[in-house]
PDB file of C-alpha atoms and ligand atoms in Angstrom:
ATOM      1  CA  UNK A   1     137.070 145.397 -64.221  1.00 70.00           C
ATOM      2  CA  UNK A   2     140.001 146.160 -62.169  1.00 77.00           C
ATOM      3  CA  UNK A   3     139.614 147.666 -58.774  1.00 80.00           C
ATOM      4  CA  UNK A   4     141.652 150.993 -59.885  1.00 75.00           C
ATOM      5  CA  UNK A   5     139.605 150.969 -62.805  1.00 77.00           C
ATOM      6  CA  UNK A   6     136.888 150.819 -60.442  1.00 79.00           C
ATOM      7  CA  UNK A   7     137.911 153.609 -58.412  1.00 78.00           C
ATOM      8  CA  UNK A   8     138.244 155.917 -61.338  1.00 76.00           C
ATOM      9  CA  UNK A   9     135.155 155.554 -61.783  1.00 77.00           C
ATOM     10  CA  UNK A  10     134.073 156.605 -58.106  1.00 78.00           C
ATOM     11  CA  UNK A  11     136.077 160.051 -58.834  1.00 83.00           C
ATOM     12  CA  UNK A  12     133.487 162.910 -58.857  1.00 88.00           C
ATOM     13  CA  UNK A  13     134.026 165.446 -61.693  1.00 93.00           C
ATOM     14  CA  UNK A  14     133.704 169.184 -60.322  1.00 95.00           C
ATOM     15  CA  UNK A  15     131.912 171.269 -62.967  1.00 95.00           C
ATOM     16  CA  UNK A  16     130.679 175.145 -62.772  1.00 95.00           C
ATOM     17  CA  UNK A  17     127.905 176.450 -65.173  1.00 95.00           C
ATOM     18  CA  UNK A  18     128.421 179.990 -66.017  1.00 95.00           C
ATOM     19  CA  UNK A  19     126.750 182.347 -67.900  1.00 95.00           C
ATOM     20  CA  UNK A  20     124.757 185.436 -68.035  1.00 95.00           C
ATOM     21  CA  UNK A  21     121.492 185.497 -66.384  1.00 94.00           C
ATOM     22  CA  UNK A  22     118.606 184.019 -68.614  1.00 96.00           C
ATOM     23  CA  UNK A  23     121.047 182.392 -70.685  1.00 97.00           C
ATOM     24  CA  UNK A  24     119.214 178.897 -69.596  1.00 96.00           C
ATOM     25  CA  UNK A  25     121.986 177.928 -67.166  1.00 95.00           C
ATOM     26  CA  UNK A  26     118.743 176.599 -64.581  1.00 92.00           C
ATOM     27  CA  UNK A  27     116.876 174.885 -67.319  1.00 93.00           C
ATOM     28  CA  UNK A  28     120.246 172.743 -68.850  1.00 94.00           C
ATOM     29  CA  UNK A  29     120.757 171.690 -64.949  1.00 91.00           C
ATOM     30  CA  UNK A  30     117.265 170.495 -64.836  1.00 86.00           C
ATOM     31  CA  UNK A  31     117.530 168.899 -68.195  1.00 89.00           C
ATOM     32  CA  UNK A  32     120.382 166.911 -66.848  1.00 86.00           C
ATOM     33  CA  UNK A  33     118.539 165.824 -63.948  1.00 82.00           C
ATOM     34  CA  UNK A  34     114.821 164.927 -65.044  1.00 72.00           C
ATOM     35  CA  UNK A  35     115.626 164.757 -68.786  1.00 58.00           C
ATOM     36  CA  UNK A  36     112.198 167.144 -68.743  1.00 45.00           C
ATOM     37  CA  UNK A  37     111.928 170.573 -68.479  1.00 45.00           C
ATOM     38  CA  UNK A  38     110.712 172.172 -65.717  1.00 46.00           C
ATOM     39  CA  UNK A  39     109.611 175.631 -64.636  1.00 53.00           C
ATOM     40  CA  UNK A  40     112.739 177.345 -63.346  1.00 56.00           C
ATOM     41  CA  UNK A  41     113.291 180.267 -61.230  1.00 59.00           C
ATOM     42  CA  UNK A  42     115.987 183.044 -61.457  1.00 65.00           C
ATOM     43  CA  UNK A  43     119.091 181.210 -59.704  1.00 65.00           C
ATOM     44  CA  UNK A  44     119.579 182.783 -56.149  1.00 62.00           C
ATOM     45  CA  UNK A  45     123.242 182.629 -55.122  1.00 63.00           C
ATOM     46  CA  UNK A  46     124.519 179.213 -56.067  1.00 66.00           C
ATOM     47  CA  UNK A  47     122.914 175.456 -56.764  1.00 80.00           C
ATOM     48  CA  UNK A  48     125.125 171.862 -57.170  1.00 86.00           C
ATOM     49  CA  UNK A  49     123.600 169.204 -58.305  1.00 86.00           C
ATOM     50  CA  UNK A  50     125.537 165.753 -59.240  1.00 84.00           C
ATOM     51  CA  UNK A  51     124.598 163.716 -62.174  1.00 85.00           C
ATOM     52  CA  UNK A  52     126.126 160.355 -63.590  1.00 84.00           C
ATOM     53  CA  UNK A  53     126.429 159.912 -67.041  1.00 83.00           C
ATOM     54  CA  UNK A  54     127.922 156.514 -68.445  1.00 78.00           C
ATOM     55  CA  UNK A  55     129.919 155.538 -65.287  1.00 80.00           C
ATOM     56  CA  UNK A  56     131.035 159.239 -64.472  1.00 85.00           C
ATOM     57  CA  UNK A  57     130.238 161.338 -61.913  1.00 87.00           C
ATOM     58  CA  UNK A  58     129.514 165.243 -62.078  1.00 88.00           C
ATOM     59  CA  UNK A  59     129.185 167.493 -59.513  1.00 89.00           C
ATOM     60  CA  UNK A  60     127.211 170.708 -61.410  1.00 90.00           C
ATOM     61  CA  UNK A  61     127.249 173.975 -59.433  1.00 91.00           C
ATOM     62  CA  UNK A  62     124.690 176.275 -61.173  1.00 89.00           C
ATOM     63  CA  UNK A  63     125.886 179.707 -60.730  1.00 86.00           C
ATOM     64  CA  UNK A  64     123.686 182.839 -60.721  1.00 80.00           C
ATOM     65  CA  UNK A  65     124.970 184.910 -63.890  1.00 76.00           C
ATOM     66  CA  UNK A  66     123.254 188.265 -62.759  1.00 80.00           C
ATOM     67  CA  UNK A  67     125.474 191.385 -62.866  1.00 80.00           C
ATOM     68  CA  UNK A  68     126.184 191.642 -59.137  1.00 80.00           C
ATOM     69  CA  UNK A  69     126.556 187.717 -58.454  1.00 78.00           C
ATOM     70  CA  UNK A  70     129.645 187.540 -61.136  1.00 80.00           C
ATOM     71  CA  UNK A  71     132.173 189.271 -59.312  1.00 81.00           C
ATOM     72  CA  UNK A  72     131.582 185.907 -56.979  1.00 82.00           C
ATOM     73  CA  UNK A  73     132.199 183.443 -59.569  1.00 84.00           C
ATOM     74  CA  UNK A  74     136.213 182.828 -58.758  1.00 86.00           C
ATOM     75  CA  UNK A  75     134.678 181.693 -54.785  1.00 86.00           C
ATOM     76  CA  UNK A  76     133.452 178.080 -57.350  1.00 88.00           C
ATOM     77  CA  UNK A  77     137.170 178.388 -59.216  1.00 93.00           C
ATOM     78  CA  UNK A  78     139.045 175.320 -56.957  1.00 93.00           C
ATOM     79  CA  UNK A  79     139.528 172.155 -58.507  1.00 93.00           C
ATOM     80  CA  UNK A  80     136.848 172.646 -61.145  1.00 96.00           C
ATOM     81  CA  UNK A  81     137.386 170.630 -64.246  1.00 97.00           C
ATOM     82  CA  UNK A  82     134.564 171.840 -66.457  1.00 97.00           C
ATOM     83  CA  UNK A  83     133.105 175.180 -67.455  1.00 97.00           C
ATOM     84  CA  UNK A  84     129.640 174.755 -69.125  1.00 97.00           C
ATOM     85  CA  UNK A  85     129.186 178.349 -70.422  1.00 98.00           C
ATOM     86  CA  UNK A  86     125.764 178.842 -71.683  1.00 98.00           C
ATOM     87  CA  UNK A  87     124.779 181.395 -74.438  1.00 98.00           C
ATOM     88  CA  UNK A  88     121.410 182.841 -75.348  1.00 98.00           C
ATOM     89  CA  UNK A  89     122.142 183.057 -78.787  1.00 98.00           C
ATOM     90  CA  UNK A  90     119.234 185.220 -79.469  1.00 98.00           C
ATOM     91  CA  UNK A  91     121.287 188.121 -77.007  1.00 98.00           C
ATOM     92  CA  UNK A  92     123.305 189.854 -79.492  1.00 97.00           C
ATOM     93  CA  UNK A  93     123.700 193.012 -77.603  1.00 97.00           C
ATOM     94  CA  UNK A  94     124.971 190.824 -74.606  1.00 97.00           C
ATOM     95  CA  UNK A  95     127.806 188.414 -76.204  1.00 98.00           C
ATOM     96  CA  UNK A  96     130.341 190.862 -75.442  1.00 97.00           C
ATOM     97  CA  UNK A  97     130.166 190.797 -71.647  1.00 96.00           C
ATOM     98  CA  UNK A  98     130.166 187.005 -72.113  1.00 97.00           C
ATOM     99  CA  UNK A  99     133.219 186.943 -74.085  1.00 98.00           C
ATOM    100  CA  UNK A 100     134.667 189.751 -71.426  1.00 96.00           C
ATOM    101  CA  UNK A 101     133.519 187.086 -68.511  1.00 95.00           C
ATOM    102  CA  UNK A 102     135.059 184.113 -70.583  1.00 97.00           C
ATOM    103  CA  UNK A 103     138.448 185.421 -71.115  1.00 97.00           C
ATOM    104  CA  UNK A 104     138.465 186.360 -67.725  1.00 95.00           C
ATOM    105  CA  UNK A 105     137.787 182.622 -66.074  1.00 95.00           C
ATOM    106  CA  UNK A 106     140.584 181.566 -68.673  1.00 96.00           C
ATOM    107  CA  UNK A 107     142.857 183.619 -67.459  1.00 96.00           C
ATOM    108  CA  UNK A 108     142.414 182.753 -63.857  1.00 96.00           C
ATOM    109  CA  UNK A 109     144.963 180.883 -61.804  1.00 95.00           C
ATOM    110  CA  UNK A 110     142.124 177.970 -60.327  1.00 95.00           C
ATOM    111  CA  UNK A 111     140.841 177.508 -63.993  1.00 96.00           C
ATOM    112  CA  UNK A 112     144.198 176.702 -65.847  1.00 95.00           C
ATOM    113  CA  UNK A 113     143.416 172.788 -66.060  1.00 94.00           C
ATOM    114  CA  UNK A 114     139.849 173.194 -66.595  1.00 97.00           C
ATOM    115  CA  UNK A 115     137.760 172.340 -70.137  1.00 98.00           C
ATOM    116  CA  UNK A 116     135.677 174.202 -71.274  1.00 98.00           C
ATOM    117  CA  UNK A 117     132.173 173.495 -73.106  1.00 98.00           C
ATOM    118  CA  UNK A 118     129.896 175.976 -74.548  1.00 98.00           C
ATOM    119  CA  UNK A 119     126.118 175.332 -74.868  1.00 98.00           C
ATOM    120  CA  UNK A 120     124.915 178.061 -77.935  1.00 98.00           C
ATOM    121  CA  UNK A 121     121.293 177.914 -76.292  1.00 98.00           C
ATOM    122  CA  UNK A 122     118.171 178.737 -77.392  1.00 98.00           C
ATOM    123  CA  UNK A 123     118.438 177.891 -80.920  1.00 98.00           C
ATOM    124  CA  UNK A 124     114.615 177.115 -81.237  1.00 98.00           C
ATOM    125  CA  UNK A 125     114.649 180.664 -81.016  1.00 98.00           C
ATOM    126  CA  UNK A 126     113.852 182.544 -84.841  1.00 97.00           C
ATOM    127  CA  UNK A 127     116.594 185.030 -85.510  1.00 96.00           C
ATOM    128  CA  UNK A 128     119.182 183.518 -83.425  1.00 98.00           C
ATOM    129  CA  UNK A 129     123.161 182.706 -83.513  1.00 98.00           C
ATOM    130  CA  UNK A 130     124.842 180.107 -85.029  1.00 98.00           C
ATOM    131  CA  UNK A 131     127.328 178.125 -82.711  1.00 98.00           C
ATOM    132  CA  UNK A 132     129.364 178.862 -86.116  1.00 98.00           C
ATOM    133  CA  UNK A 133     128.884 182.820 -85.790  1.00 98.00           C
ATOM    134  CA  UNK A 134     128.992 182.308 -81.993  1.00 98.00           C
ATOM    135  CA  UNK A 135     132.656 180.841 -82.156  1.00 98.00           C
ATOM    136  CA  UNK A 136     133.748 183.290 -84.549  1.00 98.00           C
ATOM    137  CA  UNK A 137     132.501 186.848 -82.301  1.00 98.00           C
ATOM    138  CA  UNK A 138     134.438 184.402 -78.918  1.00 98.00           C
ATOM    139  CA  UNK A 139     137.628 183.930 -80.971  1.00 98.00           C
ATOM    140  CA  UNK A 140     137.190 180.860 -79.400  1.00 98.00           C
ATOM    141  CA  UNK A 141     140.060 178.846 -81.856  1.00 98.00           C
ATOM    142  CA  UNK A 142     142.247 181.375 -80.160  1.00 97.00           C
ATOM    143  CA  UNK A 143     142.228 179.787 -77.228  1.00 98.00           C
ATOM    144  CA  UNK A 144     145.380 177.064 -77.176  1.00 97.00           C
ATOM    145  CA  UNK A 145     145.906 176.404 -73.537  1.00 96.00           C
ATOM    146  CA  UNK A 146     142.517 175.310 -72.659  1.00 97.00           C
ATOM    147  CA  UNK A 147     140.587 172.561 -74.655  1.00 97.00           C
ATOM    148  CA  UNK A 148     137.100 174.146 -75.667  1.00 98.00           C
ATOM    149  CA  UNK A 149     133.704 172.861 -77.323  1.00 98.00           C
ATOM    150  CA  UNK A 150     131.008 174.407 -78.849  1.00 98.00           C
ATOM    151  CA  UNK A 151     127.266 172.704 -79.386  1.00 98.00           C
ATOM    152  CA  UNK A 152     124.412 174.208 -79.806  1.00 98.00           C
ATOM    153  CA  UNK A 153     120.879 173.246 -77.794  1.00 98.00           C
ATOM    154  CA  UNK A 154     117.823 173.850 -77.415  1.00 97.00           C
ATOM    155  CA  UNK A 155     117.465 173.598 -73.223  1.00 96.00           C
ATOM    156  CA  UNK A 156     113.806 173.603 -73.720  1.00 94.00           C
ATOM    157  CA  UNK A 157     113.364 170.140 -75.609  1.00 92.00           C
ATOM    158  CA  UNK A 158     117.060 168.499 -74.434  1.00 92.00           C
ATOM    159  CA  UNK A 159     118.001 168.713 -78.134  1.00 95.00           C
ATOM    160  CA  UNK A 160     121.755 169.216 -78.254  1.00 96.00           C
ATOM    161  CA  UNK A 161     122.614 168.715 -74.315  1.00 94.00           C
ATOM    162  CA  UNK A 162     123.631 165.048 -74.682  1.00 90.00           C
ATOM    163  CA  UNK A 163     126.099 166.059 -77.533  1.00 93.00           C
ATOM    164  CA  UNK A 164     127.869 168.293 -75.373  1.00 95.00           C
ATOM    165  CA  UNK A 165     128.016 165.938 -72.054  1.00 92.00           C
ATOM    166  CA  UNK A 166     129.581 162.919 -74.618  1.00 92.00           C
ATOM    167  CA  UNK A 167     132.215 165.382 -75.207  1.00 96.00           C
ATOM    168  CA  UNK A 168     132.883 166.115 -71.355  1.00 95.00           C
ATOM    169  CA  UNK A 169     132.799 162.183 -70.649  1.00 92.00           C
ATOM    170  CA  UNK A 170     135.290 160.985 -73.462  1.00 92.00           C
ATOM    171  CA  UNK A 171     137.762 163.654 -72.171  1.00 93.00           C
ATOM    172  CA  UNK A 172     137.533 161.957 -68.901  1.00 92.00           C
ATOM    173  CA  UNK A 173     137.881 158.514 -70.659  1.00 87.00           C
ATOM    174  CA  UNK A 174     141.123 159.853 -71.995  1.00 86.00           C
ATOM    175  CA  UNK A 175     142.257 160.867 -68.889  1.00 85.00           C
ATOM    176  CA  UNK A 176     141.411 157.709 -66.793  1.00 84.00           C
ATOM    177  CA  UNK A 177     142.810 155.387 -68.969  1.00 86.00           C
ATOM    178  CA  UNK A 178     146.164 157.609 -69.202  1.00 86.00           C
ATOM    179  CA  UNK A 179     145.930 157.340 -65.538  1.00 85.00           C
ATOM    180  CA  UNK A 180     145.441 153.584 -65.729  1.00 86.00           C
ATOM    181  CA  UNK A 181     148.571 153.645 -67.999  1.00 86.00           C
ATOM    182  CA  UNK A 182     150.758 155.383 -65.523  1.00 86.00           C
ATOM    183  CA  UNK A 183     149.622 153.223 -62.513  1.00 84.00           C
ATOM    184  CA  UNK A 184     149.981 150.020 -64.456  1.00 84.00           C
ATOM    185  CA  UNK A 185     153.486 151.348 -65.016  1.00 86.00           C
ATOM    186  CA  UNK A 186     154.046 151.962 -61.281  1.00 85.00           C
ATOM    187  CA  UNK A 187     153.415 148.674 -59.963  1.00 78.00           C
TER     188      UNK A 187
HETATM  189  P1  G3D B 201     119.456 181.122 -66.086  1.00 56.92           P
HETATM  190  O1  G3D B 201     119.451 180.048 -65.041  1.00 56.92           O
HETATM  191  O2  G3D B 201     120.664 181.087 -66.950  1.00 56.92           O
HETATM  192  O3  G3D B 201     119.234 182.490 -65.522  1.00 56.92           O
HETATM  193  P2  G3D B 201     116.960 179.938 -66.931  1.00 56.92           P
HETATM  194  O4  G3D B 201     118.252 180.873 -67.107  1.00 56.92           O
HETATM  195  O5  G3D B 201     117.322 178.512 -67.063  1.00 56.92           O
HETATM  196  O6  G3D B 201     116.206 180.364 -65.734  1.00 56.92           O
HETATM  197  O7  G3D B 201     116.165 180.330 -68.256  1.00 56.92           O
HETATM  198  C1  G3D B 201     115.787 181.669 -68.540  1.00 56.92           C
HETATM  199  C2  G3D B 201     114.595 181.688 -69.478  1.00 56.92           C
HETATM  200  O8  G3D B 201     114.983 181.180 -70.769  1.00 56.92           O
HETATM  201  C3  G3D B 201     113.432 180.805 -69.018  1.00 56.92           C
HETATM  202  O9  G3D B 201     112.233 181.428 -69.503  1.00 56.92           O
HETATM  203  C4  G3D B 201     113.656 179.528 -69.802  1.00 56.92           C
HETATM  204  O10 G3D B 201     112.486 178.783 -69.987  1.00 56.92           O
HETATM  205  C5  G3D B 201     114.138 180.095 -71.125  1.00 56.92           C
HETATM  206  N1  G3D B 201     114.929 179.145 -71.901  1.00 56.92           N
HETATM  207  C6  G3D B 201     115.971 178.373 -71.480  1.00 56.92           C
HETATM  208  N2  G3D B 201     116.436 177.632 -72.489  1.00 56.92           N
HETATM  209  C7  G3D B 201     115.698 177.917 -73.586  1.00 56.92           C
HETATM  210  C8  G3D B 201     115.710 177.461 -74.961  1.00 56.92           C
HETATM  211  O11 G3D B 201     116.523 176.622 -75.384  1.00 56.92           O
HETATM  212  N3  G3D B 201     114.796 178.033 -75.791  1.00 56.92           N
HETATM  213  C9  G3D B 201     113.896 178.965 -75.369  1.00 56.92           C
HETATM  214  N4  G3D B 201     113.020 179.445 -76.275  1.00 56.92           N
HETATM  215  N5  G3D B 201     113.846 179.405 -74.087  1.00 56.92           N
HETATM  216  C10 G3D B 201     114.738 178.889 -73.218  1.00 56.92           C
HETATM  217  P3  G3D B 201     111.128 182.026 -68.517  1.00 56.92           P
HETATM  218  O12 G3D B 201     110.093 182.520 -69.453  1.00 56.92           O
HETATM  219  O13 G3D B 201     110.710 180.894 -67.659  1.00 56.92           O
HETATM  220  O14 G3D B 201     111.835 183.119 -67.780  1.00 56.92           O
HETATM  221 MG1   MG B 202     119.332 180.131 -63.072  1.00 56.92          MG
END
């Protein structure tokens, strides 16, 4: 390994986890961290956590998703590169406030480069969304100028969460070894 290809590696990966409160933003942190699940309390204000998956580095801010804590979501905007929004896909009544608070982030100035990946959660749950019927109510193949995931997960038993962190960490391949490209061209 090269020492550039080195120091890509070192480069720490800013992610935000949105959502609405319950959604199982708390519990998908934890997941990530002890790969068991652990009793979780309602986020207070704002939680980062950094995790390394296959060489990469993420720094994970877990960010409260009740109603009066979202107006101070754009404070986590700068240099983010991922948004993990989580869904409880057993909340029907509430997808439309998370679609409102979605096209919102995407249409903020600090978000413009970031990905974004979105965990249809709680699908242990009887009665629940599809990620299918999920992506359909977000519009989400509307979205052009942002590149966008859906996977769905169970946060209580992990099932799903590695699926969606694979896609986060081949994007960043991609972009370190376009990096590596450019450099290599340089000198
Ligand atoms: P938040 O951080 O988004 O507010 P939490 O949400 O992670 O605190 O989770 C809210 C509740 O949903 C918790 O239940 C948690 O155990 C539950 N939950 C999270 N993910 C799943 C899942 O995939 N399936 C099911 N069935 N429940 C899930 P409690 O009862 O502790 O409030
Ligand atoms: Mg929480």
């Amino acid at each position: 390994m090269t020492h550039l290809q080195a120091k890509t590696e070192q480069l720490e990966h800013k992610v935000i986890i949105v959502g609405l409160d319950n959604a199982g933003k708390t519990t998908i942190l934890y997941q990530f961290l002890m790969n068991e699940v652990v009793h979780t309390s309602p986020t207070i204000g704002s939680n980062v956590e950094e995790i390394v998956v296959k060489n990469t580095h993420f720094l994970m801010w877990d960010i409260g998703g009740q109603e009066s804590l979202r107006s101070s979501w754009n404070t986590y905007y700068s240099n983010t590169e991922f948004i993990i929004l989580v869904v409880d896909s057993i909340d029907r009544e509430r997808l439309s406030i998370t679609k409102e608070e979605l096209y919102r982030m995407l249409a903020h100035e600090d978000l413009r480069k970031a990905a974004v990946l979105i965990f249809a959660n709680k699908q242990d749950m009887k009665g629940c969304m599809t990620a299918a019927e999920i992506s359909t109510y977000l519009t989400l193949s509307s979205i052009k100028d942002h590149p966008w995931h859906i996977q769905s997960c169970c946060a209580l038993t992990g099932e799903g969460l590695c699926q969606g962190l694979e896609w986060m960490t081949s994007r960043i391949g991609e972009q370190r070894n376009l990096l590596l490209f450019y450099l290599d061209l340089l000198t």
